[in-house]
Amino acid sequence: MVILVYLEYRRGNIAGSSLQVLAKAYELSREGRHEVCAAVIGRDVQQAASQLTGLPITKAYLYEADDLFSADLYSEIFTRCIAKLSPSVVLIGGTKEGKSLSSRTAAMLKTGVTVDCTDVRLRGRDELVQIRPAYGGNVIAQIVTEKQRPQIAVLTDSIMPPVKRSSMLSPATVLSREYASAASAVKLIERRELPKVKRISSYDVIVAAGRGVKRKEDLVMLEALARKLGGGLGATRGLVERGWMPHARQIGLSGHSIRVKLLIACGLSGTVQFMAGVRRADCVIAVNSDESAGIFQWADYGFCGDLQVLLPMLLEKMENPA
Ligand SMILES: Cc1cc2nc3c(=O)[nH]c(=O)nc-3n(C[C@H](O)[C@H](O)[C@H](O)COP(=O)(O)OP(=O)(O)OC[C@H]3O[C@@H](n4cnc5c(N)ncnc54)[C@H](O)[C@@H]3O)c2cc1C
């Protein structure tokens, strides 16, 4: 059985999120000696071949196309690749590009797609069980595409650590360097650089703020704590809805997934929807004024009290440890 992974390729680099998806594909492949193949679409895509060294891919299909992702063009190319390879399983990272590509591709192939999968596993000969929260996160659904193939799953960020390169693996065979003849209906008029913002999922340490933060100015204190620890500031949906934090910083079911060494949860209750975004946290510290708050069930260390009192004390202690 073939598992095809879409490797996002921008400005000469394979995206970190794709390497997480590849790690999952590799894990699945080892269960039944399945073959992992990859598709890469982008500009100067031949250069991607050198980046495949040491990755657990047997065959890679490279397609030259404009660097600007266009859903119609990319999904047409990707559909062609799938038609050529007939994979049973297609795995894609849950970025904006991945979600857009997956839905169009699934529609063109008249097959199913499950987005926001928090896990996938194989059952029987080639059935992919696609696991994701449903009904507002209150249910963990197991979804299967019974008859149609391929089975397309879009995986959430941080599903696995990125795949490790190994010198023991034979290099991928770059089978095809087809150049896309398909044309996009989207015409590029102007290209503008957006300021680079570090993704919340890229931090090892996160201070997460919830509705217990009563004034927007208090976020400065939490940001300071995050910075001191070399981390970033995240938030629950409650604060994003207030307009105090951008959606890019929202952790959870309808936000972003994180995989951290340390999570400091400040004034948040630990709802299932928030915790659905916490893929792994080696250590959770919770600060909450309500001793029955759900977050304490997840916490390794819990501080019951007002964060407006506790956090300045903690910051002061960090400044002057003696
Ligand atoms: C389909 C769907 C998707 C959703 N997706 C997400 C998502 O992606 N992410 C997300 O976060 N939510 C999501 N939600 C919303 C979620 O259900 C909760 O509303 C949200 O997580 C609550 O955020 P909170 O913990 O900040 O607020 P609350 O649940 O109100 O908790 C606030 C906490 O602060 C404590 N507190 C109050 N004052 C203080 C103080 N002075 N000091 C210390 N502690 C204090 C309180 O005791 C309380 O525990 C989703 C909901 C739905 C239906």
GROMACS .gro file of C-alpha atoms in nm, residues 96 99 200 234-237 239-241 243-256:
model
   24
   96LYS     CA    1  -0.425   2.708   0.511
   99LYS     CA    2  -0.680   2.260   0.390
  200ILE     CA    3   0.271   2.973   1.841
  234GLY     CA    4  -0.081   3.212   2.376
  235ALA     CA    5  -0.449   3.251   2.464
  236THR     CA    6  -0.784   3.082   2.493
  237ARG     CA    7  -1.064   3.167   2.252
  239LEU     CA    8  -0.938   3.637   2.489
  240VAL     CA    9  -0.933   3.617   2.110
  241GLU     CA   10  -1.308   3.687   2.105
  243GLY     CA   11  -1.007   4.111   2.051
  244TRP     CA   12  -0.714   4.117   2.294
  245MET     CA   13  -0.510   3.852   2.116
  246PRO     CA   14  -0.490   3.756   1.746
  247HIS     CA   15  -0.628   3.422   1.628
  248ALA     CA   16  -0.270   3.323   1.540
  249ARG     CA   17  -0.215   3.294   1.917
  250GLN     CA   18  -0.527   3.091   1.997
  251ILE     CA   19  -0.465   2.742   2.127
  252GLY     CA   20  -0.733   2.477   2.088
  253LEU     CA   21  -0.986   2.305   1.872
  254SER     CA   22  -1.056   2.605   1.650
  255GLY     CA   23  -0.709   2.751   1.703
  256HIS     CA   24  -0.362   2.601   1.691
   0.00000   0.00000   0.00000
